Amino acid sequence: MVDDAVPEDLKDAVGQLREAIQKLGNDEGSEAFGNPTYDKYGRTRLMGAANRLIAALQVGLSGDVLLAERFDKGIIRAFARVVGDLAFGDIWSESKAFEVAYEIELAINQQTSKLIRPDSVYRENPSRYKELLRIDHEAESAATGIKQEQHLLSQVARVDEIVNDVEQAAGVVADSELAKAFSDHERAEAESANRFRIGAIAILMGIVAFSTYTAIEIPATLGSSLAHVGIAFSGLAAFAYLSRESAQHRKVARWSAMMAVQLKTLSAFSAGLSEGQRENLRSQFGQRVFSEMPTSGVDTPSNGADFSPTIQAVVDILKSARAN
């Protein structure tokens, strides 16, 4: 409800300001305002400026003349419209709230400061002069406070950006170190796979050479044949084991190489994502890296199927050598 001590042509503007003040007060802590700390300061300053403007408009100067008559009424209506847009709008602008609050306080201070000069005629009315002086000091102090708060909050935002940059840089370094560890692991596993492969090939060649030599140089008897078959299959078992170990280490090496590549490209891939999306991606990737098993020691059916043609080929070679 608008007080009667307001010019008729400003009652709508004052009513609009009062509705905006009520809406801003009811919205305190609303999730729609994003950052609660920053929004609270912007909202409080805007409410204070609007309340002070209404109080200033109702101050009587002399007779029926109000301080409202000294204001540009178009500016008052513009203030009321902007404050209403901020209060009832879907998107809250903290910076605009501070800016509008500052302009309102500045406009009040500019009008009241003219009336409290040493030669002011209003000194003759102590109560009226005291009221003007109070509003002037409050508006001046509020304007100064708004600028200080804006500066402090901008510094806080800057510190948050620096912390975020440092955290991202630390994450990049950590990713790089982890990628290096995976690369080193990949090289070690590849070397182990090559050693087992060389061992398997050496055993296979030894079996073939031994079987060929005994088939040609040693007369075939039942006992010697059984001994040769036992030696051959013992060698083939060792060959199968070394081959399986080589395949296992090579599989781990491939997995480590893939992890290293993904870690090296993770930062570049997530650069365009929001902070929340980056954290979610990094969390999912970490769970995969530290919980995923690169190999399974129980997939022997596929390994056995891979080695069966090789074993059959060796058996055929032995049969051919015996026939000759």
mmCIF file of C-alpha atoms in Angstrom:
data_model
loop_
_atom_site.group_PDB
_atom_site.id
_atom_site.type_symbol
_atom_site.label_atom_id
_atom_site.label_comp_id
_atom_site.label_asym_id
_atom_site.label_seq_id
_atom_site.Cartn_x
_atom_site.Cartn_y
_atom_site.Cartn_z
ATOM 1 C CA MET A 1 0.000 0.000 0.000
ATOM 2 C CA VAL A 2 1.328 3.454 -1.031
ATOM 3 C CA ASP A 3 1.400 6.256 1.553
ATOM 4 C CA ASP A 4 -0.522 9.456 0.827
ATOM 5 C CA ALA A 5 2.647 11.525 1.420
ATOM 6 C CA VAL A 6 3.790 10.931 -2.155
ATOM 7 C CA PRO A 7 3.004 13.026 -5.256
ATOM 8 C CA GLU A 8 0.057 11.629 -7.182
ATOM 9 C CA ASP A 9 2.075 11.123 -10.354
ATOM 10 C CA LEU A 10 4.661 8.983 -8.478
ATOM 11 C CA LYS A 11 2.280 6.718 -6.576
ATOM 12 C CA ASP A 12 2.408 4.018 -9.263
ATOM 13 C CA ALA A 13 6.206 4.075 -9.242
ATOM 14 C CA VAL A 14 6.333 3.877 -5.426
ATOM 15 C CA GLY A 15 3.801 1.029 -5.501
ATOM 16 C CA GLN A 16 5.958 -0.796 -8.014
ATOM 17 C CA LEU A 17 8.994 -0.311 -5.765
ATOM 18 C CA ARG A 18 7.133 -1.693 -2.756
ATOM 19 C CA GLU A 19 6.017 -4.791 -4.692
ATOM 20 C CA ALA A 20 9.585 -5.368 -5.866
ATOM 21 C CA ILE A 21 10.910 -5.008 -2.297
ATOM 22 C CA GLN A 22 8.403 -7.573 -1.067
ATOM 23 C CA LYS A 23 9.299 -9.989 -3.870
ATOM 24 C CA LEU A 24 13.040 -9.607 -3.194
ATOM 25 C CA GLY A 25 12.492 -10.256 0.497
ATOM 26 C CA ASN A 26 10.447 -13.386 -0.190
ATOM 27 C CA ASP A 27 13.053 -14.712 -2.650
ATOM 28 C CA GLU A 28 15.887 -14.754 -0.105
ATOM 29 C CA GLY A 29 17.667 -18.076 -0.387
ATOM 30 C CA SER A 30 15.816 -19.024 -3.565
ATOM 31 C CA GLU A 31 17.618 -21.564 -5.755
ATOM 32 C CA ALA A 32 16.782 -19.446 -8.792
ATOM 33 C CA PHE A 33 19.407 -16.904 -7.768
ATOM 34 C CA GLY A 34 22.451 -19.149 -8.266
ATOM 35 C CA ASN A 35 25.315 -18.246 -5.933
ATOM 36 C CA PRO A 36 23.582 -17.547 -2.570
ATOM 37 C CA THR A 37 26.326 -15.349 -1.081
ATOM 38 C CA TYR A 38 26.732 -13.059 -4.073
ATOM 39 C CA ASP A 39 22.985 -12.851 -4.682
ATOM 40 C CA LYS A 40 22.252 -12.057 -1.037
ATOM 41 C CA TYR A 41 24.502 -8.995 -1.122
ATOM 42 C CA GLY A 42 23.067 -7.769 -4.413
ATOM 43 C CA ARG A 43 19.488 -8.310 -3.286
ATOM 44 C CA THR A 44 19.998 -6.681 0.114
ATOM 45 C CA ARG A 45 21.628 -3.600 -1.379
ATOM 46 C CA LEU A 46 18.848 -3.217 -3.943
ATOM 47 C CA MET A 47 16.134 -3.535 -1.293
ATOM 48 C CA GLY A 48 17.908 -0.965 0.914
ATOM 49 C CA ALA A 49 18.243 1.526 -1.937
ATOM 50 C CA ALA A 50 14.591 1.143 -2.957
ATOM 51 C CA ASN A 51 13.397 1.602 0.635
ATOM 52 C CA ARG A 52 15.601 4.680 1.056
ATOM 53 C CA LEU A 53 14.271 6.180 -2.186
ATOM 54 C CA ILE A 54 10.687 5.784 -0.983
ATOM 55 C CA ALA A 55 11.578 7.397 2.360
ATOM 56 C CA ALA A 56 13.356 10.270 0.620
ATOM 57 C CA LEU A 57 10.403 10.939 -1.669
ATOM 58 C CA GLN A 58 8.139 11.369 1.381
ATOM 59 C CA VAL A 59 10.351 13.872 3.241
ATOM 60 C CA GLY A 60 8.620 17.205 3.562
ATOM 61 C CA LEU A 61 10.619 20.363 2.890
ATOM 62 C CA SER A 62 8.280 23.249 3.580
ATOM 63 C CA GLY A 63 4.526 23.373 3.684
ATOM 64 C CA ASP A 64 3.195 20.848 1.208
ATOM 65 C CA VAL A 65 6.448 20.689 -0.756
ATOM 66 C CA LEU A 66 8.115 17.262 -0.687
ATOM 67 C CA LEU A 67 11.665 16.253 -1.501
ATOM 68 C CA ALA A 68 10.103 14.206 -4.311
ATOM 69 C CA GLU A 69 9.556 17.451 -6.238
ATOM 70 C CA ARG A 70 13.325 17.904 -6.558
ATOM 71 C CA PHE A 71 13.806 14.531 -8.277
ATOM 72 C CA ASP A 72 13.414 13.935 -12.000
ATOM 73 C CA LYS A 73 10.183 11.962 -12.020
ATOM 74 C CA GLY A 74 11.141 10.179 -15.229
ATOM 75 C CA ILE A 75 14.244 8.841 -13.477
ATOM 76 C CA ILE A 76 12.166 7.704 -10.487
ATOM 77 C CA ARG A 77 9.830 5.785 -12.798
ATOM 78 C CA ALA A 78 12.835 4.289 -14.597
ATOM 79 C CA PHE A 79 14.299 3.167 -11.260
ATOM 80 C CA ALA A 80 10.980 1.550 -10.290
ATOM 81 C CA ARG A 81 10.729 -0.250 -13.625
ATOM 82 C CA VAL A 82 14.299 -1.607 -13.504
ATOM 83 C CA VAL A 83 13.986 -2.738 -9.868
ATOM 84 C CA GLY A 84 10.708 -4.473 -10.762
ATOM 85 C CA ASP A 85 12.302 -6.193 -13.762
ATOM 86 C CA LEU A 86 15.139 -7.467 -11.564
ATOM 87 C CA ALA A 87 12.797 -8.688 -8.826
ATOM 88 C CA PHE A 88 10.291 -10.468 -11.069
ATOM 89 C CA GLY A 89 12.609 -11.518 -13.899
ATOM 90 C CA ASP A 90 13.516 -15.154 -14.543
ATOM 91 C CA ILE A 91 17.246 -14.419 -14.616
ATOM 92 C CA TRP A 92 18.919 -12.636 -11.722
ATOM 93 C CA SER A 93 21.800 -10.288 -12.555
ATOM 94 C CA GLU A 94 23.989 -9.625 -9.530
ATOM 95 C CA SER A 95 26.071 -6.995 -11.277
ATOM 96 C CA LYS A 96 22.979 -5.112 -12.464
ATOM 97 C CA ALA A 97 21.474 -5.233 -8.970
ATOM 98 C CA PHE A 98 24.596 -3.589 -7.538
ATOM 99 C CA GLU A 99 24.694 -1.059 -10.371
ATOM 100 C CA VAL A 100 21.025 -0.016 -9.979
ATOM 101 C CA ALA A 101 21.337 0.156 -6.179
ATOM 102 C CA TYR A 102 24.416 2.383 -6.533
ATOM 103 C CA GLU A 103 22.666 4.728 -8.977
ATOM 104 C CA ILE A 104 19.660 5.054 -6.677
ATOM 105 C CA GLU A 105 21.833 5.847 -3.640
ATOM 106 C CA LEU A 106 23.843 8.333 -5.698
ATOM 107 C CA ALA A 107 20.683 10.088 -6.921
ATOM 108 C CA ILE A 108 19.412 10.396 -3.330
ATOM 109 C CA ASN A 109 22.756 11.710 -2.105
ATOM 110 C CA GLN A 110 22.949 14.285 -4.894
ATOM 111 C CA GLN A 111 19.563 15.762 -3.936
ATOM 112 C CA THR A 112 19.970 15.707 -0.165
ATOM 113 C CA SER A 113 23.529 17.080 -0.203
ATOM 114 C CA LYS A 114 22.215 20.296 -1.753
ATOM 115 C CA LEU A 115 19.829 20.766 1.163
ATOM 116 C CA ILE A 116 22.246 20.266 4.063
ATOM 117 C CA ARG A 117 24.835 22.897 3.167
ATOM 118 C CA PRO A 118 25.942 25.301 5.939
ATOM 119 C CA ASP A 119 23.795 28.053 4.444
ATOM 120 C CA SER A 120 20.746 25.769 4.073
ATOM 121 C CA VAL A 121 17.435 27.354 5.088
ATOM 122 C CA TYR A 122 16.371 23.972 6.465
ATOM 123 C CA ARG A 123 18.716 24.414 9.412
ATOM 124 C CA GLU A 124 15.978 26.550 10.906
ATOM 125 C CA ASN A 125 13.869 23.411 11.251
ATOM 126 C CA PRO A 126 16.027 21.009 13.321
ATOM 127 C CA SER A 127 13.815 17.937 12.926
ATOM 128 C CA ARG A 128 13.528 18.366 9.150
ATOM 129 C CA TYR A 129 17.227 19.096 8.795
ATOM 130 C CA LYS A 130 18.084 16.079 10.929
ATOM 131 C CA GLU A 131 15.955 13.859 8.701
ATOM 132 C CA LEU A 132 17.649 15.180 5.546
ATOM 133 C CA LEU A 133 21.055 14.732 7.139
ATOM 134 C CA ARG A 134 20.257 11.135 8.111
ATOM 135 C CA ILE A 135 19.086 10.179 4.631
ATOM 136 C CA ASP A 136 22.071 11.899 3.032
ATOM 137 C CA HIS A 137 24.593 10.089 5.256
ATOM 138 C CA GLU A 138 22.848 6.735 4.783
ATOM 139 C CA ALA A 139 22.776 7.110 0.997
ATOM 140 C CA GLU A 140 26.420 8.218 0.841
ATOM 141 C CA SER A 141 27.526 5.383 3.116
ATOM 142 C CA ALA A 142 25.484 2.833 1.166
ATOM 143 C CA ALA A 143 26.939 4.002 -2.171
ATOM 144 C CA THR A 144 30.467 3.649 -0.785
ATOM 145 C CA GLY A 145 29.621 0.251 0.687
ATOM 146 C CA ILE A 146 28.225 -0.981 -2.616
ATOM 147 C CA LYS A 147 31.446 -0.171 -4.441
ATOM 148 C CA GLN A 148 33.519 -1.817 -1.722
ATOM 149 C CA GLU A 149 31.386 -4.952 -1.791
ATOM 150 C CA GLN A 150 31.567 -5.127 -5.572
ATOM 151 C CA HIS A 151 35.340 -4.877 -5.391
ATOM 152 C CA LEU A 152 35.611 -7.521 -2.666
ATOM 153 C CA LEU A 153 33.286 -9.899 -4.464
ATOM 154 C CA SER A 154 35.165 -9.424 -7.734
ATOM 155 C CA GLN A 155 38.366 -10.271 -5.869
ATOM 156 C CA VAL A 156 36.728 -13.371 -4.415
ATOM 157 C CA ALA A 157 35.590 -14.390 -7.898
ATOM 158 C CA ARG A 158 39.120 -13.809 -9.193
ATOM 159 C CA VAL A 159 40.588 -15.944 -6.403
ATOM 160 C CA ASP A 160 38.077 -18.673 -7.240
ATOM 161 C CA GLU A 161 39.192 -18.518 -10.876
ATOM 162 C CA ILE A 162 42.845 -18.766 -9.840
ATOM 163 C CA VAL A 163 42.087 -21.727 -7.573
ATOM 164 C CA ASN A 164 40.180 -23.382 -10.406
ATOM 165 C CA ASP A 165 43.074 -22.756 -12.815
ATOM 166 C CA VAL A 166 45.544 -24.182 -10.303
ATOM 167 C CA GLU A 167 43.350 -27.241 -9.755
ATOM 168 C CA GLN A 168 43.084 -27.760 -13.507
ATOM 169 C CA ALA A 169 46.846 -27.356 -13.909
ATOM 170 C CA ALA A 170 47.415 -29.832 -11.084
ATOM 171 C CA GLY A 171 45.004 -32.200 -12.779
ATOM 172 C CA VAL A 172 46.889 -31.876 -16.071
ATOM 173 C CA VAL A 173 50.202 -32.577 -14.307
ATOM 174 C CA ALA A 174 48.677 -35.553 -12.510
ATOM 175 C CA ASP A 175 47.245 -36.858 -15.796
ATOM 176 C CA SER A 176 50.651 -36.437 -17.428
ATOM 177 C CA GLU A 177 52.437 -38.283 -14.616
ATOM 178 C CA LEU A 178 49.862 -41.060 -14.661
ATOM 179 C CA ALA A 179 50.134 -41.303 -18.448
ATOM 180 C CA LYS A 180 53.929 -41.594 -18.090
ATOM 181 C CA ALA A 181 53.478 -44.380 -15.554
ATOM 182 C CA PHE A 182 51.173 -46.227 -17.953
ATOM 183 C CA SER A 183 53.668 -45.710 -20.799
ATOM 184 C CA ASP A 184 56.481 -47.132 -18.662
ATOM 185 C CA HIS A 185 54.262 -50.065 -17.697
ATOM 186 C CA GLU A 186 53.392 -50.628 -21.347
ATOM 187 C CA ARG A 187 57.090 -50.807 -22.320
ATOM 188 C CA ALA A 188 57.863 -53.222 -19.466
ATOM 189 C CA GLU A 189 54.947 -55.481 -20.401
ATOM 190 C CA ALA A 190 55.913 -55.418 -24.090
ATOM 191 C CA GLU A 191 59.470 -56.407 -23.196
ATOM 192 C CA SER A 192 58.156 -59.288 -21.048
ATOM 193 C CA ALA A 193 55.857 -60.380 -23.872
ATOM 194 C CA ASN A 194 58.784 -60.388 -26.322
ATOM 195 C CA ARG A 195 60.951 -62.424 -23.937
ATOM 196 C CA PHE A 196 58.222 -65.037 -23.495
ATOM 197 C CA ARG A 197 57.658 -65.096 -27.257
ATOM 198 C CA ILE A 198 61.353 -65.614 -27.955
ATOM 199 C CA GLY A 199 61.411 -68.402 -25.369
ATOM 200 C CA ALA A 200 58.378 -70.087 -26.932
ATOM 201 C CA ILE A 201 59.871 -69.888 -30.433
ATOM 202 C CA ALA A 202 63.196 -71.248 -29.167
ATOM 203 C CA ILE A 203 61.469 -74.220 -27.496
ATOM 204 C CA LEU A 204 59.392 -74.892 -30.611
ATOM 205 C CA MET A 205 62.470 -74.832 -32.846
ATOM 206 C CA GLY A 206 64.294 -77.087 -30.369
ATOM 207 C CA ILE A 207 61.436 -79.600 -30.453
ATOM 208 C CA VAL A 208 61.376 -79.629 -34.244
ATOM 209 C CA ALA A 209 65.163 -79.983 -34.468
ATOM 210 C CA PHE A 210 65.276 -82.745 -31.816
ATOM 211 C CA SER A 211 62.419 -84.678 -33.400
ATOM 212 C CA THR A 212 63.922 -84.404 -36.889
ATOM 213 C CA TYR A 213 67.368 -85.486 -35.656
ATOM 214 C CA THR A 214 66.115 -88.496 -33.687
ATOM 215 C CA ALA A 215 63.840 -89.558 -36.521
ATOM 216 C CA ILE A 216 66.812 -89.646 -38.929
ATOM 217 C CA GLU A 217 69.713 -90.761 -36.730
ATOM 218 C CA ILE A 218 68.177 -93.046 -34.091
ATOM 219 C CA PRO A 219 66.485 -96.334 -35.024
ATOM 220 C CA ALA A 220 62.795 -96.346 -34.281
ATOM 221 C CA THR A 221 61.752 -98.575 -31.419
ATOM 222 C CA LEU A 222 58.689 -98.530 -29.259
ATOM 223 C CA GLY A 223 60.630 -97.276 -26.248
ATOM 224 C CA SER A 224 62.461 -94.539 -28.132
ATOM 225 C CA SER A 225 59.260 -93.405 -29.827
ATOM 226 C CA LEU A 226 57.431 -93.139 -26.512
ATOM 227 C CA ALA A 227 60.380 -91.214 -25.048
ATOM 228 C CA HIS A 228 60.456 -88.878 -28.026
ATOM 229 C CA VAL A 229 56.716 -88.288 -27.830
ATOM 230 C CA GLY A 230 56.970 -87.548 -24.088
ATOM 231 C CA ILE A 231 59.812 -85.092 -24.636
ATOM 232 C CA ALA A 232 57.965 -83.464 -27.524
ATOM 233 C CA PHE A 233 54.755 -82.976 -25.600
ATOM 234 C CA SER A 234 56.641 -81.674 -22.559
ATOM 235 C CA GLY A 235 58.265 -79.118 -24.837
ATOM 236 C CA LEU A 236 54.912 -78.294 -26.401
ATOM 237 C CA ALA A 237 53.434 -77.727 -22.937
ATOM 238 C CA ALA A 238 56.276 -75.311 -22.153
ATOM 239 C CA PHE A 239 55.727 -73.651 -25.553
ATOM 240 C CA ALA A 240 51.990 -73.258 -24.854
ATOM 241 C CA TYR A 241 52.690 -71.788 -21.407
ATOM 242 C CA LEU A 242 55.252 -69.283 -22.706
ATOM 243 C CA SER A 243 52.975 -68.340 -25.595
ATOM 244 C CA ARG A 244 50.058 -67.781 -23.234
ATOM 245 C CA GLU A 245 52.214 -65.627 -20.943
ATOM 246 C CA SER A 246 53.446 -63.644 -23.941
ATOM 247 C CA ALA A 247 49.852 -63.026 -25.061
ATOM 248 C CA GLN A 248 48.878 -62.012 -21.523
ATOM 249 C CA HIS A 249 51.698 -59.478 -21.190
ATOM 250 C CA ARG A 250 51.014 -58.132 -24.683
ATOM 251 C CA LYS A 251 47.356 -57.630 -23.797
ATOM 252 C CA VAL A 252 48.354 -55.681 -20.680
ATOM 253 C CA ALA A 253 50.810 -53.642 -22.756
ATOM 254 C CA ARG A 254 48.072 -52.716 -25.255
ATOM 255 C CA TRP A 255 45.719 -51.751 -22.391
ATOM 256 C CA SER A 256 48.418 -49.593 -20.767
ATOM 257 C CA ALA A 257 49.178 -47.902 -24.086
ATOM 258 C CA MET A 258 45.465 -47.129 -24.571
ATOM 259 C CA MET A 259 45.192 -45.713 -21.033
ATOM 260 C CA ALA A 260 48.276 -43.544 -21.612
ATOM 261 C CA VAL A 261 46.831 -42.090 -24.831
ATOM 262 C CA GLN A 262 43.465 -41.384 -23.195
ATOM 263 C CA LEU A 263 45.121 -39.713 -20.203
ATOM 264 C CA LYS A 264 47.234 -37.504 -22.484
ATOM 265 C CA THR A 265 44.134 -36.375 -24.404
ATOM 266 C CA LEU A 266 41.741 -36.128 -21.435
ATOM 267 C CA SER A 267 42.468 -32.456 -20.712
ATOM 268 C CA ALA A 268 42.123 -31.423 -24.358
ATOM 269 C CA PHE A 269 38.886 -33.408 -24.700
ATOM 270 C CA SER A 270 37.323 -31.894 -21.554
ATOM 271 C CA ALA A 271 38.503 -28.308 -22.172
ATOM 272 C CA GLY A 272 35.175 -27.288 -23.728
ATOM 273 C CA LEU A 273 33.034 -28.868 -21.008
ATOM 274 C CA SER A 274 31.628 -27.192 -17.929
ATOM 275 C CA GLU A 275 33.356 -27.647 -14.581
ATOM 276 C CA GLY A 276 30.719 -30.122 -13.418
ATOM 277 C CA GLN A 277 30.950 -32.121 -16.628
ATOM 278 C CA ARG A 278 34.763 -32.179 -16.375
ATOM 279 C CA GLU A 279 34.620 -33.459 -12.789
ATOM 280 C CA ASN A 280 32.073 -36.120 -13.759
ATOM 281 C CA LEU A 281 34.170 -37.226 -16.735
ATOM 282 C CA ARG A 282 37.335 -37.348 -14.629
ATOM 283 C CA SER A 283 35.521 -39.348 -11.924
ATOM 284 C CA GLN A 284 34.191 -41.890 -14.430
ATOM 285 C CA PHE A 285 37.587 -42.208 -16.083
ATOM 286 C CA GLY A 286 39.296 -42.677 -12.703
ATOM 287 C CA GLN A 287 36.858 -45.445 -11.769
ATOM 288 C CA ARG A 288 37.592 -47.129 -15.064
ATOM 289 C CA VAL A 289 41.371 -46.830 -14.739
ATOM 290 C CA PHE A 290 41.556 -48.114 -11.175
ATOM 291 C CA SER A 291 38.824 -50.764 -11.294
ATOM 292 C CA GLU A 292 38.989 -52.194 -14.819
ATOM 293 C CA MET A 293 40.932 -55.461 -15.225
ATOM 294 C CA PRO A 294 43.007 -55.323 -18.426
ATOM 295 C CA THR A 295 43.084 -59.116 -18.760
ATOM 296 C CA SER A 296 41.358 -62.162 -17.388
ATOM 297 C CA GLY A 297 43.291 -65.260 -16.517
ATOM 298 C CA VAL A 298 40.255 -67.489 -17.101
ATOM 299 C CA ASP A 299 39.786 -66.946 -20.849
ATOM 300 C CA THR A 300 41.756 -70.122 -21.538
ATOM 301 C CA PRO A 301 39.276 -71.487 -24.133
ATOM 302 C CA SER A 302 40.204 -68.775 -26.630
ATOM 303 C CA ASN A 303 43.902 -69.143 -25.816
ATOM 304 C CA GLY A 304 43.706 -72.907 -26.211
ATOM 305 C CA ALA A 305 41.924 -72.505 -29.531
ATOM 306 C CA ASP A 306 44.660 -70.132 -30.687
ATOM 307 C CA PHE A 307 47.435 -72.641 -29.928
ATOM 308 C CA SER A 308 45.754 -75.787 -31.289
ATOM 309 C CA PRO A 309 46.701 -75.180 -34.965
ATOM 310 C CA THR A 310 50.339 -74.663 -33.949
ATOM 311 C CA ILE A 311 50.398 -77.889 -31.888
ATOM 312 C CA GLN A 312 48.751 -79.800 -34.723
ATOM 313 C CA ALA A 313 51.372 -78.468 -37.140
ATOM 314 C CA VAL A 314 54.177 -79.713 -34.879
ATOM 315 C CA VAL A 315 52.530 -83.143 -34.607
ATOM 316 C CA ASP A 316 52.288 -83.295 -38.420
ATOM 317 C CA ILE A 317 55.982 -82.438 -38.675
ATOM 318 C CA LEU A 318 56.839 -85.296 -36.286
ATOM 319 C CA LYS A 319 54.708 -87.733 -38.228
ATOM 320 C CA SER A 320 56.340 -86.692 -41.482
ATOM 321 C CA ALA A 321 59.811 -87.100 -40.013
ATOM 322 C CA ARG A 322 58.958 -90.599 -38.683
ATOM 323 C CA ALA A 323 57.613 -91.658 -42.061
ATOM 324 C CA ASN A 324 60.863 -90.724 -43.747
#
